[in-house]
Coordinates of C-alpha atoms in Angstrom, one line a residue:
X91 CA 104.7 118.1 217.8
X92 CA 107.8 118.0 215.7
X93 CA 108.3 121.1 213.4
X94 CA 109.8 119.0 210.6
X95 CA 107.9 117.5 207.8
X96 CA 107.5 113.6 207.6
X97 CA 106.6 111.5 204.5
X98 CA 103.6 109.4 205.3
X99 CA 103.2 106.1 203.1
X100 CA 104.8 103.0 202.4
X101 CA 108.0 102.4 200.7
X102 CA 108.0 100.8 197.5
X103 CA 109.8 97.5 197.6
X104 CA 111.8 96.1 194.8
X105 CA 109.6 92.9 195.0
X106 CA 106.6 95.0 193.6
X107 CA 108.2 95.1 190.0
X108 CA 105.9 93.2 187.7
X109 CA 108.4 90.7 186.6
X110 CA 105.8 88.3 185.2
X111 CA 104.5 91.0 182.6
X112 CA 107.8 91.6 181.1
X113 CA 108.2 87.9 180.5
X114 CA 104.9 87.5 178.9
X115 CA 105.7 90.4 176.5
X116 CA 109.1 88.6 175.5
X117 CA 107.0 85.5 174.9
X118 CA 104.3 87.3 172.8
X119 CA 107.0 88.9 170.7
X120 CA 108.6 85.6 170.1
X121 CA 105.4 83.9 169.0
X122 CA 104.3 86.8 166.6
X123 CA 105.3 86.1 162.9
X124 CA 108.0 88.4 161.3
X125 CA 107.4 90.8 158.6
X126 CA 109.8 89.0 156.4
X127 CA 107.7 85.8 156.6
X128 CA 104.4 87.5 155.6
X129 CA 105.3 90.2 153.1
X130 CA 107.2 89.6 149.8
X131 CA 110.9 90.5 149.7
X132 CA 110.5 93.6 147.6
X133 CA 107.8 95.1 149.7
X134 CA 110.0 94.5 152.8
X135 CA 112.9 96.2 151.3
X136 CA 110.5 99.1 150.2
X137 CA 109.4 99.3 153.9
X138 CA 112.8 99.4 155.3
X139 CA 114.0 102.1 152.9
X140 CA 111.0 104.1 153.7
X141 CA 111.7 103.9 157.5
X142 CA 115.4 104.8 156.8
X143 CA 114.2 107.7 154.9
X144 CA 112.0 108.8 157.8
X145 CA 114.6 108.5 160.5
X146 CA 117.2 110.4 158.4
X147 CA 115.7 113.8 159.2
X148 CA 115.5 113.1 162.9
X149 CA 119.1 111.9 163.2
X150 CA 120.4 115.3 161.8
X151 CA 121.6 117.1 164.8
X152 CA 121.2 120.8 165.1
X153 CA 124.0 123.0 165.0
X154 CA 125.6 123.6 168.3
X155 CA 125.6 127.1 169.5
X156 CA 128.2 129.0 171.6
X157 CA 127.6 130.2 175.2
X158 CA 126.9 133.7 173.9
X159 CA 124.2 132.4 171.4
X160 CA 126.1 132.7 168.2
X161 CA 126.1 129.8 165.9
X162 CA 129.2 128.0 165.1
X163 CA 130.4 127.9 161.4
X164 CA 129.4 124.5 160.0
X165 CA 131.5 123.1 157.1
X166 CA 129.5 122.1 154.1
X167 CA 130.3 118.5 153.2
X168 CA 131.9 118.0 149.8
X169 CA 129.2 116.9 147.3
X170 CA 130.2 113.7 145.4
X171 CA 130.8 114.2 141.7
X172 CA 127.7 112.7 139.9
X173 CA 128.3 111.1 136.4
X174 CA 126.6 113.2 133.7
X175 CA 122.9 112.3 133.0
X176 CA 122.4 110.7 129.5
X177 CA 120.7 112.7 127.1
X178 CA 117.0 111.8 126.5
X179 CA 116.3 110.2 123.1
X180 CA 115.0 112.4 120.3
X181 CA 112.8 109.8 118.5
X182 CA 110.9 106.6 119.5
X183 CA 113.3 104.6 117.1
X184 CA 116.3 105.7 119.0
X185 CA 114.7 105.0 122.4
X186 CA 113.9 101.5 121.3
X187 CA 117.3 100.8 119.8
X188 CA 119.0 102.1 123.2
X189 CA 117.0 99.6 125.5
X190 CA 119.1 97.0 127.1
X191 CA 117.6 93.7 126.2
X192 CA 119.6 91.8 129.0
X193 CA 118.3 94.1 131.7
X194 CA 114.8 93.5 130.4
X195 CA 115.3 89.9 130.4
X196 CA 116.5 89.9 134.0
X197 CA 113.4 91.9 135.0
X198 CA 111.1 89.4 133.3
X199 CA 112.8 86.3 134.7
X200 CA 112.8 87.8 138.3
X201 CA 109.1 88.8 138.2
X202 CA 108.2 85.3 136.8
X203 CA 110.2 83.8 139.5
X204 CA 108.7 85.6 142.3
X205 CA 105.1 85.7 140.9
X206 CA 104.8 82.3 139.0
X207 CA 100.9 82.4 139.5
X208 CA 100.3 86.0 138.7
X209 CA 101.5 86.9 135.1
X210 CA 99.8 90.2 135.1
X211 CA 102.2 91.4 138.0
X212 CA 105.1 90.6 135.6
X213 CA 103.4 92.4 132.7
X214 CA 102.6 95.5 134.5
X215 CA 106.4 95.8 135.7
X216 CA 107.5 95.2 132.0
X217 CA 105.0 97.9 130.8
X218 CA 106.3 100.3 133.4
X219 CA 109.9 99.5 132.4
X220 CA 109.2 100.0 128.8
X221 CA 107.4 103.4 129.4
X222 CA 110.3 104.8 131.4
X223 CA 112.7 103.7 128.7
X224 CA 110.9 105.7 126.0
X225 CA 110.6 109.2 127.6
X226 CA 109.7 110.9 124.2
X227 CA 106.9 113.6 124.0
X228 CA 104.5 112.8 121.3
X229 CA 102.1 115.4 119.8
X230 CA 100.4 113.1 117.2
X231 CA 98.6 110.7 119.6
X232 CA 97.3 108.5 116.6
X233 CA 100.7 108.5 114.7
X234 CA 98.8 109.6 111.5
X235 CA 102.0 110.5 109.7
X236 CA 103.3 107.0 109.9
X237 CA 102.2 103.7 108.2
X238 CA 99.9 101.2 109.8
X239 CA 101.4 99.0 112.5
X240 CA 103.6 102.0 113.9
X241 CA 105.4 102.0 116.4
X242 CA 105.4 98.1 116.7
X243 CA 106.9 98.1 113.1
X244 CA 109.9 99.9 114.2
X245 CA 110.8 97.6 117.2
X246 CA 114.0 95.6 116.6
X247 CA 113.2 91.9 116.4
X248 CA 115.3 90.9 119.5
X249 CA 113.3 93.4 121.5
X250 CA 110.0 92.4 120.1
X251 CA 110.6 88.9 120.8
X252 CA 111.5 89.7 124.4
X253 CA 108.4 91.8 124.8
X254 CA 106.1 89.0 123.4
X255 CA 107.7 86.5 125.8
X256 CA 105.4 87.3 128.9
X257 CA 102.3 87.3 126.7
X258 CA 102.8 83.7 125.7
X259 CA 100.9 81.1 127.7
X260 CA 99.0 83.4 130.1
X261 CA 95.6 82.3 128.8
X262 CA 93.1 84.2 126.8
X263 CA 91.1 85.5 130.0
X264 CA 94.3 87.0 131.4
X265 CA 95.1 88.5 128.1
X266 CA 91.6 90.0 128.0
X267 CA 92.0 91.5 131.6
X268 CA 95.6 92.7 130.5
X269 CA 94.1 94.6 127.5
X270 CA 91.5 96.3 129.5
X271 CA 94.1 97.2 132.3
X272 CA 96.2 98.7 129.6
X273 CA 93.5 101.1 128.3
X274 CA 92.6 102.2 131.7
X275 CA 96.3 102.7 132.7
X276 CA 96.9 104.7 129.5
X277 CA 94.1 107.1 130.3
X278 CA 95.1 107.4 133.9
X279 CA 98.9 108.0 133.1
X280 CA 97.9 110.6 130.4
X281 CA 96.0 112.5 132.8
X282 CA 99.0 112.7 135.1
X283 CA 101.3 113.6 132.1
X284 CA 103.1 110.4 132.5
X285 CA 104.8 108.8 129.5
X286 CA 102.6 106.1 128.0
X287 CA 104.3 104.9 124.8
X288 CA 105.3 101.6 126.6
X289 CA 101.5 101.1 127.3
X290 CA 100.5 101.9 123.7
X291 CA 103.2 99.5 122.3
X292 CA 101.6 96.7 124.3
X293 CA 98.1 97.8 123.3
X294 CA 99.1 97.3 119.8
X295 CA 101.0 94.0 120.3
X296 CA 97.9 92.5 122.1
X297 CA 95.6 93.8 119.4
X298 CA 97.6 92.5 116.6
X299 CA 97.9 89.1 118.4
X300 CA 94.2 88.7 119.2
X301 CA 92.0 91.2 117.4
X302 CA 88.7 89.7 118.8
X303 CA 89.9 90.5 122.2
X304 CA 89.1 94.2 121.5
X305 CA 85.4 93.4 120.9
X306 CA 84.9 91.5 124.2
X307 CA 84.3 94.5 126.3
X308 CA 83.0 97.2 123.8
X309 CA 80.4 98.5 126.1
X310 CA 83.1 99.0 128.7
X311 CA 85.3 100.8 126.2
X312 CA 82.5 103.0 125.1
X313 CA 82.0 104.1 128.7
X314 CA 85.7 105.0 128.8
X315 CA 85.5 106.9 125.6
X316 CA 82.5 108.9 126.8
X317 CA 84.5 109.8 130.0
X318 CA 87.3 111.3 128.1
X319 CA 85.7 112.5 124.8
X320 CA 86.1 116.1 126.0
X321 CA 89.8 115.6 126.4
X322 CA 91.0 115.1 122.5
X323 CA 94.6 113.7 123.3
X324 CA 93.1 110.8 125.6
X325 CA 90.0 110.3 123.5
X326 CA 92.1 110.0 120.3
X327 CA 94.4 107.5 122.0
X328 CA 91.6 105.3 123.0
X329 CA 90.2 105.5 119.4
X330 CA 93.7 104.6 118.2
X331 CA 94.1 101.7 120.6
X332 CA 90.7 100.0 119.8
X333 CA 91.2 100.8 116.0
X334 CA 94.4 98.6 115.9
X335 CA 92.1 95.4 115.8
X336 CA 91.3 96.5 112.2
X337 CA 94.9 96.1 111.0
X338 CA 94.6 92.3 110.9
X339 CA 90.7 91.8 111.0
X340 CA 88.3 93.7 108.8
X341 CA 85.2 92.8 110.6
X342 CA 86.8 93.8 114.0
X343 CA 87.8 97.0 112.7
X344 CA 84.2 97.7 111.2
X345 CA 82.8 96.8 114.6
X346 CA 84.9 99.2 116.5
X347 CA 84.1 101.8 113.9
X348 CA 80.4 101.3 114.4
X349 CA 80.5 101.0 118.2
X350 CA 83.1 103.4 119.3
X351 CA 83.8 105.8 116.5
X352 CA 80.5 106.4 114.7
X353 CA 78.7 107.9 117.7
X354 CA 81.3 110.7 117.9
X355 CA 81.9 111.2 114.2
X356 CA 80.4 114.8 114.4
X357 CA 82.7 116.0 117.1
X358 CA 85.2 118.2 115.6
X359 CA 88.2 116.8 117.3
X360 CA 87.7 113.2 116.3
X361 CA 85.7 113.5 112.7
X362 CA 89.1 113.7 110.7
X363 CA 90.7 110.6 112.3
X364 CA 87.4 108.5 112.1
X365 CA 86.9 109.1 108.5
X366 CA 90.4 108.5 107.6
X367 CA 90.5 105.3 109.6
X368 CA 87.5 104.1 107.6
X369 CA 89.1 105.1 104.3
X370 CA 92.4 103.2 105.3
X371 CA 90.3 100.1 106.5
X372 CA 88.6 99.8 103.1
X373 CA 91.9 100.4 101.1
X374 CA 93.9 97.9 103.5
X375 CA 91.2 95.0 103.1
X376 CA 89.9 95.8 99.5
X377 CA 90.0 92.0 98.7
X378 CA 88.1 90.9 101.8
X379 CA 84.4 90.1 102.1
X380 CA 81.7 92.1 103.9
X381 CA 78.0 91.4 104.5
X382 CA 75.1 93.4 103.3
X383 CA 74.7 95.3 106.8
X384 CA 78.3 96.3 106.8
X385 CA 78.0 97.6 103.1
X386 CA 75.0 99.5 103.8
X387 CA 76.6 101.1 107.1
X388 CA 79.6 102.2 105.1
X389 CA 77.4 103.6 102.3
X390 CA 75.2 105.6 104.7
X391 CA 78.4 107.2 106.2
X392 CA 79.9 107.9 102.8
X393 CA 76.8 109.9 101.5
X394 CA 75.4 111.3 105.1
X395 CA 75.6 115.0 105.7
X396 CA 77.6 114.9 108.8
X397 CA 78.7 118.3 110.2
X398 CA 82.3 118.9 111.1
X399 CA 83.5 116.4 108.6
X400 CA 85.9 117.9 106.0
X401 CA 84.8 118.1 102.4
X402 CA 88.1 116.6 101.0
X403 CA 87.5 113.5 103.2
X404 CA 84.0 113.1 102.2
X405 CA 85.1 113.0 98.6
X406 CA 88.0 110.6 99.4
X407 CA 85.5 108.3 101.0
X408 CA 83.0 108.3 98.2
X409 CA 85.9 107.5 95.9
X410 CA 86.5 104.1 97.7
X411 CA 82.8 103.2 97.7
X412 CA 83.2 101.4 94.3
X413 CA 85.6 99.0 96.0
X414 CA 82.7 97.8 98.4
X415 CA 81.0 96.3 95.3
X416 CA 83.5 93.6 94.8
X417 CA 83.7 93.1 98.6
X418 CA 80.2 92.5 98.8
X419 CA 79.5 90.5 95.7
X420 CA 82.2 87.9 96.3
X421 CA 79.6 85.2 97.3
X422 CA 77.4 84.9 94.2
X423 CA 75.1 82.3 95.9
X424 CA 73.6 85.0 98.1
X425 CA 72.9 87.6 95.5
X426 CA 69.2 87.1 95.6
X427 CA 69.1 87.7 99.5
X428 CA 70.6 91.2 98.8
X429 CA 67.5 92.6 96.9
X430 CA 65.2 93.1 99.9
X431 CA 67.6 95.1 102.1
X432 CA 69.0 96.9 99.2
X433 CA 65.7 98.0 97.6
X434 CA 64.5 99.2 101.0
X435 CA 67.2 101.8 101.3
X436 CA 66.6 103.5 97.9
X437 CA 64.5 106.1 99.7
X438 CA 66.5 106.5 102.8
X439 CA 68.8 109.1 101.1
X440 CA 67.8 111.7 98.7
X441 CA 71.1 112.0 96.9
X442 CA 71.4 110.7 93.3
X443 CA 74.7 109.4 93.9
X444 CA 73.4 107.3 96.7
X445 CA 70.8 105.8 94.8
X446 CA 72.9 105.1 91.7
X447 CA 75.4 103.0 94.0
X448 CA 72.4 100.8 95.2
X449 CA 70.9 100.5 91.7
X450 CA 74.2 99.6 90.5
X451 CA 74.6 96.7 92.9
X452 CA 71.0 95.6 92.3
X453 CA 71.7 95.5 88.5
X454 CA 74.7 93.2 89.1
X455 CA 72.6 91.0 91.2
X456 CA 69.9 90.7 88.5
X457 CA 72.6 89.9 85.9
X458 CA 74.4 87.4 87.8
X459 CA 71.5 85.6 89.6
X460 CA 68.2 85.0 88.1
X461 CA 66.7 84.3 91.5
X462 CA 67.2 87.9 92.2
X463 CA 64.8 88.9 89.5
X464 CA 62.2 86.6 91.0
X465 CA 62.7 88.2 94.3
X466 CA 62.2 91.5 92.8
X467 CA 59.0 90.4 91.1
X468 CA 57.5 89.2 94.2
X469 CA 58.1 92.5 96.3
X470 CA 57.4 95.0 93.4
X471 CA 53.9 96.0 94.7
X472 CA 55.4 96.4 98.4
X473 CA 58.1 98.7 97.2
X474 CA 56.5 100.4 94.2
X475 CA 58.4 103.9 94.7
X476 CA 61.7 102.1 94.9
X477 CA 60.9 100.0 91.9
X478 CA 60.2 103.0 90.0
X479 CA 63.6 104.4 90.8
X480 CA 65.3 101.3 89.9
X481 CA 63.4 101.1 86.5
X482 CA 64.3 104.6 85.8
X483 CA 68.0 103.9 86.4
X484 CA 67.8 100.9 84.2
X485 CA 66.2 103.0 81.4
X486 CA 68.8 105.7 81.7
X487 CA 71.7 103.2 81.3
X488 CA 70.1 100.9 79.0
X489 CA 72.6 101.5 76.1
X490 CA 75.3 100.2 78.3
X491 CA 73.3 97.5 80.2
X492 CA 71.4 95.9 77.3
X493 CA 74.1 93.4 76.6
X494 CA 74.3 92.2 80.3
X495 CA 70.6 91.2 80.6
X496 CA 68.6 88.2 79.5
X497 CA 66.1 90.0 77.2
X498 CA 63.5 87.4 77.5
X499 CA 63.5 87.3 81.3
X500 CA 63.5 91.1 81.5
X501 CA 60.5 91.3 78.9
X502 CA 58.5 88.7 81.0
X503 CA 59.4 90.9 84.1
X504 CA 58.1 94.1 82.6
X505 CA 55.1 92.4 81.4
X506 CA 54.4 91.2 85.0
X507 CA 55.0 94.6 86.4
X508 CA 52.5 96.1 83.8
X509 CA 49.8 93.7 84.8
X510 CA 50.4 94.4 88.5
X511 CA 50.0 98.2 87.7
X512 CA 46.6 97.6 85.9
X513 CA 45.4 95.9 89.0
X514 CA 46.4 98.7 91.1
X515 CA 44.8 101.3 88.9
X516 CA 41.3 99.5 89.7
X517 CA 41.7 100.4 93.4
X518 CA 40.3 103.5 94.9
X519 CA 43.5 104.2 96.7
X520 CA 46.2 105.6 94.6
X521 CA 49.5 104.0 95.3
X522 CA 52.7 106.3 95.4
X523 CA 55.1 105.9 92.6
X524 CA 52.5 104.1 90.4
X525 CA 52.4 106.6 87.8
X526 CA 56.1 107.0 87.6
X527 CA 56.5 103.2 87.2
X528 CA 53.9 103.0 84.4
X529 CA 55.6 105.8 82.4
X530 CA 59.2 104.2 83.0
X531 CA 58.0 100.8 82.0
X532 CA 56.5 102.1 78.6
X533 CA 59.7 104.2 78.1
X534 CA 61.9 101.2 78.7
X535 CA 59.8 98.7 76.4
X536 CA 60.3 101.2 73.6
X537 CA 64.1 101.2 74.1
X538 CA 64.2 97.4 74.1
X539 CA 62.0 97.2 70.9
X540 CA 64.5 96.8 68.0
X541 CA 64.1 99.4 65.3
X542 CA 64.4 98.7 61.6
X543 CA 67.4 100.7 60.1
X544 CA 67.1 101.7 56.6
X545 CA 69.9 100.9 54.3
X546 CA 71.8 104.0 53.5
X547 CA 74.1 104.9 50.9
X548 CA 77.5 103.1 51.6
X549 CA 79.6 106.3 51.9
X550 CA 82.7 104.6 53.5
X551 CA 82.9 101.9 50.8
X552 CA 82.6 104.1 47.8
X553 CA 85.1 106.7 49.6
X554 CA 87.6 104.1 49.6
X555 CA 87.0 103.1 45.9
X556 CA 87.2 106.8 44.9
X557 CA 90.6 107.2 46.8
X558 CA 91.9 104.2 45.1
X559 CA 90.7 105.2 41.8
X560 CA 92.2 108.6 42.0
X561 CA 95.6 107.2 43.2
X562 CA 95.5 104.6 40.2
X563 CA 94.9 107.5 37.8
X564 CA 97.6 109.7 39.2
X565 CA 99.8 106.7 39.2
X566 CA 99.0 106.0 35.5
X567 CA 99.4 109.6 34.5
X568 CA 102.8 110.0 36.1
X569 CA 104.1 106.8 34.8
X570 CA 102.9 107.6 31.2
X571 CA 104.6 111.0 31.2
X572 CA 107.8 110.1 33.0
X573 CA 107.6 112.6 36.0
X574 CA 105.1 114.6 38.1
X575 CA 105.9 118.0 36.5
X576 CA 105.3 116.5 33.0
X577 CA 102.0 114.8 34.0
X578 CA 98.7 116.2 32.9
X579 CA 97.5 116.5 36.4
X580 CA 100.2 118.8 37.5
X581 CA 99.7 121.0 34.4
X582 CA 95.9 121.3 35.2
X583 CA 96.5 122.1 38.8
X584 CA 99.0 124.7 37.6
X585 CA 96.5 126.2 35.3
X586 CA 94.1 126.6 38.3
X587 CA 96.8 128.2 40.4
X588 CA 96.7 125.5 43.0
X589 CA 100.4 124.7 42.4
X590 CA 101.6 128.2 43.4
X591 CA 99.6 128.2 46.5
X592 CA 100.9 124.6 47.3
X593 CA 104.5 126.1 47.0
X594 CA 103.6 129.0 49.0
X595 CA 102.1 126.8 51.8
X596 CA 105.1 124.6 51.7
X597 CA 107.6 127.5 52.2
X598 CA 105.4 128.9 54.9
X599 CA 105.1 125.7 56.7
X600 CA 108.9 125.1 56.6
X601 CA 109.5 128.8 57.7
X602 CA 107.1 128.3 60.8
X603 CA 108.8 125.0 61.7
X604 CA 112.1 126.7 61.7
X605 CA 110.9 129.5 63.8
X606 CA 109.3 127.1 66.2
X607 CA 112.6 125.2 66.3
X608 CA 114.5 128.3 67.4
X609 CA 112.0 129.3 70.1
X610 CA 112.0 125.9 71.6
X611 CA 115.7 125.6 71.3
X612 CA 116.0 128.8 73.5
X613 CA 113.8 127.4 76.2
X614 CA 115.1 123.9 76.1
X615 CA 118.7 123.9 74.8
X616 CA 119.8 120.7 73.1
X617 CA 116.3 119.3 72.8
X618 CA 117.0 118.5 69.1
X619 CA 119.9 116.3 69.8
X620 CA 118.2 114.4 72.6
X621 CA 115.1 113.9 70.6
X622 CA 117.3 112.7 67.6
X623 CA 119.1 110.4 70.0
X624 CA 116.2 108.7 71.1
X625 CA 114.4 108.6 67.7
X626 CA 117.4 107.5 65.7
X627 CA 117.0 103.8 66.5
X628 CA 113.3 103.8 65.6
X629 CA 114.2 105.7 62.3
X630 CA 116.7 103.1 61.4
X631 CA 114.0 100.3 62.2
X632 CA 111.5 102.2 59.9
X633 CA 114.2 102.5 57.2
X634 CA 115.0 98.8 57.3
X635 CA 111.4 97.9 57.1
X636 CA 110.7 100.2 54.2
X637 CA 113.6 98.5 52.3
X638 CA 112.2 95.0 53.0
X639 CA 108.7 96.2 51.8
X640 CA 110.3 97.8 48.7
X641 CA 112.2 94.5 48.0
X642 CA 109.0 92.4 48.4
X643 CA 107.1 94.7 46.0
X644 CA 110.1 94.5 43.6
X645 CA 110.0 90.8 43.7
X646 CA 106.3 90.7 43.3
X647 CA 106.6 92.8 40.4
X648 CA 109.5 90.9 38.9
X649 CA 107.4 87.8 39.4
X650 CA 104.5 89.3 37.6
X651 CA 106.6 90.3 34.7
X652 CA 108.2 86.9 34.5
X653 CA 104.9 85.0 34.5
X654 CA 103.0 87.5 32.3
X655 CA 103.9 86.0 29.1
X656 CA 102.9 82.5 30.3
X657 CA 99.7 83.7 31.7
X658 CA 98.8 85.4 28.3
X659 CA 99.8 82.3 26.5
X660 CA 97.5 80.2 28.6
X661 CA 94.6 82.6 28.1
X662 CA 95.2 82.8 24.4
X663 CA 95.2 79.0 24.2
X664 CA 91.8 78.7 26.0
X665 CA 90.2 81.8 24.5
X666 CA 91.9 83.1 21.3
X667 CA 91.7 86.7 20.8
X668 CA 90.5 87.5 24.3
X669 CA 93.6 89.5 25.3
X670 CA 93.6 91.6 22.4
X671 CA 90.0 92.5 22.5
X672 CA 90.4 93.2 26.2
X673 CA 93.3 95.5 25.5
X674 CA 91.4 97.3 22.7
X675 CA 88.4 97.7 25.1
X676 CA 90.6 99.3 27.8
X677 CA 92.2 101.6 25.5
X678 CA 89.0 102.8 24.0
X679 CA 87.5 103.2 27.6
X680 CA 90.6 105.2 28.7
X681 CA 90.4 107.5 25.7
X682 CA 86.7 108.1 26.1
X683 CA 87.4 108.9 29.8
X684 CA 90.1 111.3 28.9
X685 CA 88.2 112.9 26.3
X686 CA 85.2 113.5 28.7
X687 CA 87.5 114.5 31.4
X688 CA 89.0 117.4 29.1
X689 CA 85.4 118.3 28.2
X690 CA 84.4 118.5 31.7
X691 CA 87.4 120.7 32.5
X692 CA 86.5 123.1 29.7
X693 CA 83.0 123.2 30.8
X694 CA 84.1 124.0 34.3
X695 CA 86.4 126.8 33.0
X696 CA 83.8 128.5 30.8
X697 CA 80.6 127.9 32.7
X698 CA 81.1 127.1 36.4
X699 CA 84.3 128.8 37.5
X700 CA 83.3 132.3 36.4
X701 CA 82.5 135.3 38.5
X702 CA 83.1 134.7 42.2
X703 CA 84.0 131.1 41.5
X704 CA 86.7 132.4 39.0
X705 CA 90.2 131.0 39.6
X706 CA 91.6 134.5 40.5
X707 CA 88.8 135.1 43.1
X708 CA 89.3 131.5 44.5
X709 CA 93.0 132.3 44.8
X710 CA 92.3 135.4 46.6
X711 CA 89.9 133.8 49.0
X712 CA 92.3 131.0 49.7
X713 CA 95.1 133.3 50.2
X714 CA 93.1 135.5 52.7
X715 CA 92.0 132.3 54.5
X716 CA 95.7 131.1 54.8
X717 CA 96.8 134.5 56.1
X718 CA 93.9 134.6 58.7
X719 CA 94.8 131.1 59.8
X720 CA 98.4 132.2 60.1
X721 CA 97.6 135.1 62.1
X722 CA 95.4 133.2 64.5
X723 CA 98.1 130.7 65.1
X724 CA 100.5 133.5 65.9
X725 CA 98.1 134.8 68.5
X726 CA 97.5 131.4 69.9
X727 CA 101.2 130.8 70.4
X728 CA 101.7 134.1 72.0
X729 CA 98.8 133.4 74.4
X730 CA 100.3 130.0 75.2
X731 CA 103.7 131.4 75.6
X732 CA 102.5 134.1 78.1
X733 CA 100.7 131.6 80.2
X734 CA 103.6 129.3 80.3
X735 CA 106.0 132.1 81.4
X736 CA 103.7 133.2 84.1
X737 CA 103.2 129.7 85.5
X738 CA 107.2 129.2 85.5
X739 CA 107.4 132.4 87.4

């Protein structure tokens, strides 16, 4: 046996190589479709780029080592000098102005060419491009410090037209899907801290173009709001996006408010924005029309006691409630249909202001539509407590409402109510509000009954006559004696000491005015010149008018003097001796009046103005009163001066 090892087995021949299998693989590879034929060009490029990125780390060779294990020094490749990065924009407006419209146009045309039957793909890429071009951090997610329509209102017109291009002709259904996708995309991107201003701009564009699209999926939007209501930035952004429908459409805005905003009005993070949204909605569409349900909804919100709603916004909301009156009563043909739903609500809120607003609307319905009174008459017994409240309001405001009502129709209505009350009194069951209604109907009838006014003394007429008579006597006295100091009236006042105090009062008044002028001139230098400059034209006008009036009176006097002899001659011709007898009678009457006036003055001096009523005592009292008045005026001025100085400081 041989000691050498031998290989046992058959030699593999070259003919055993499976040539047929390799040929089958080649045929299979040739029949398989290429990736370029299946996927779009953009996705193929992305796949190749990804594969290259994966191969790059493998192709990097490890640094060669020397035989003794020490690494050879490796030269660092020179870094290519990169161009400086552009500074990010500081505001949304600057970012919008810096967008390259041509680049956006190329993007839109390319996507529309590649995906002609999928417009949403093009829109998604445009939204993404727009968001990347506006990398601005925004802390106010509702843009509350900006006017309505922001940020679309600051988009340059060429850019805005380009952004609206993909929206045209895509169909209402696609636009609806796109709006829903925008809301969802906005919430997802905000969760990842990705810029979403481009998304918000398109949300606003779609809502302004088609406000009704916002209402198509309100249940879905309500679920989205519920998912993010614990994250205020995202929740406020959802409310803002849906609320854009109210900029153009009042009813769409009220529907969004009712379905989306009202359920979370008591949440502290959202209450301020929701109330401000409702106020701006009413102010923006103050000339629009609302139905009775919308009116009662807003009224309930305005006077409801919601927690976490700021008091200042509550008062602001209640201030715009009167605008709802004209918005509701625009269609006068339907006023009688408002009576039933309005009168029901009189007991739903206990506040007087709430009830007064409803009563005010009901009164307008009654005064403008007689059918409304008939409707109230039919439902009186059904709503007895509410009717008592309405009648009480009518009684309280009767002085201002009496001229607006048809008295006959109102009296017949009250008589009908009184007969109904008598029937209700016969029943064993006492109706709530019945006693109040009986009392207020009786009170209202008493106010409606006209009261006979006794003719009193005509003080106003005789006061005017007395002033005219005194003025005539003074004029005659001055004209007869030549001047005021020589007249009997002046001498009489001088004897009583009135003239002395008249001069003192005149001097004190002039001194006080001069002192006031100095003080005001210290605080406001040059005020006198400024006032004089403004008043001078009016003074000149008054002077010219007075000259015209004096000339007219003078001409009238000259005409009377000229015609006086002719008038006397004509009277003498028709009634001889009448003028002479009339003059004699007037002279005798004047003499008698003067005589009795002197007798009266003497009687007053000797019998009446004695003791405490003596002239010297009267002078002392008047002087003390004048001094006290002057002292109080000085104290009052000092107090005002201190208050003004403290407010200035």
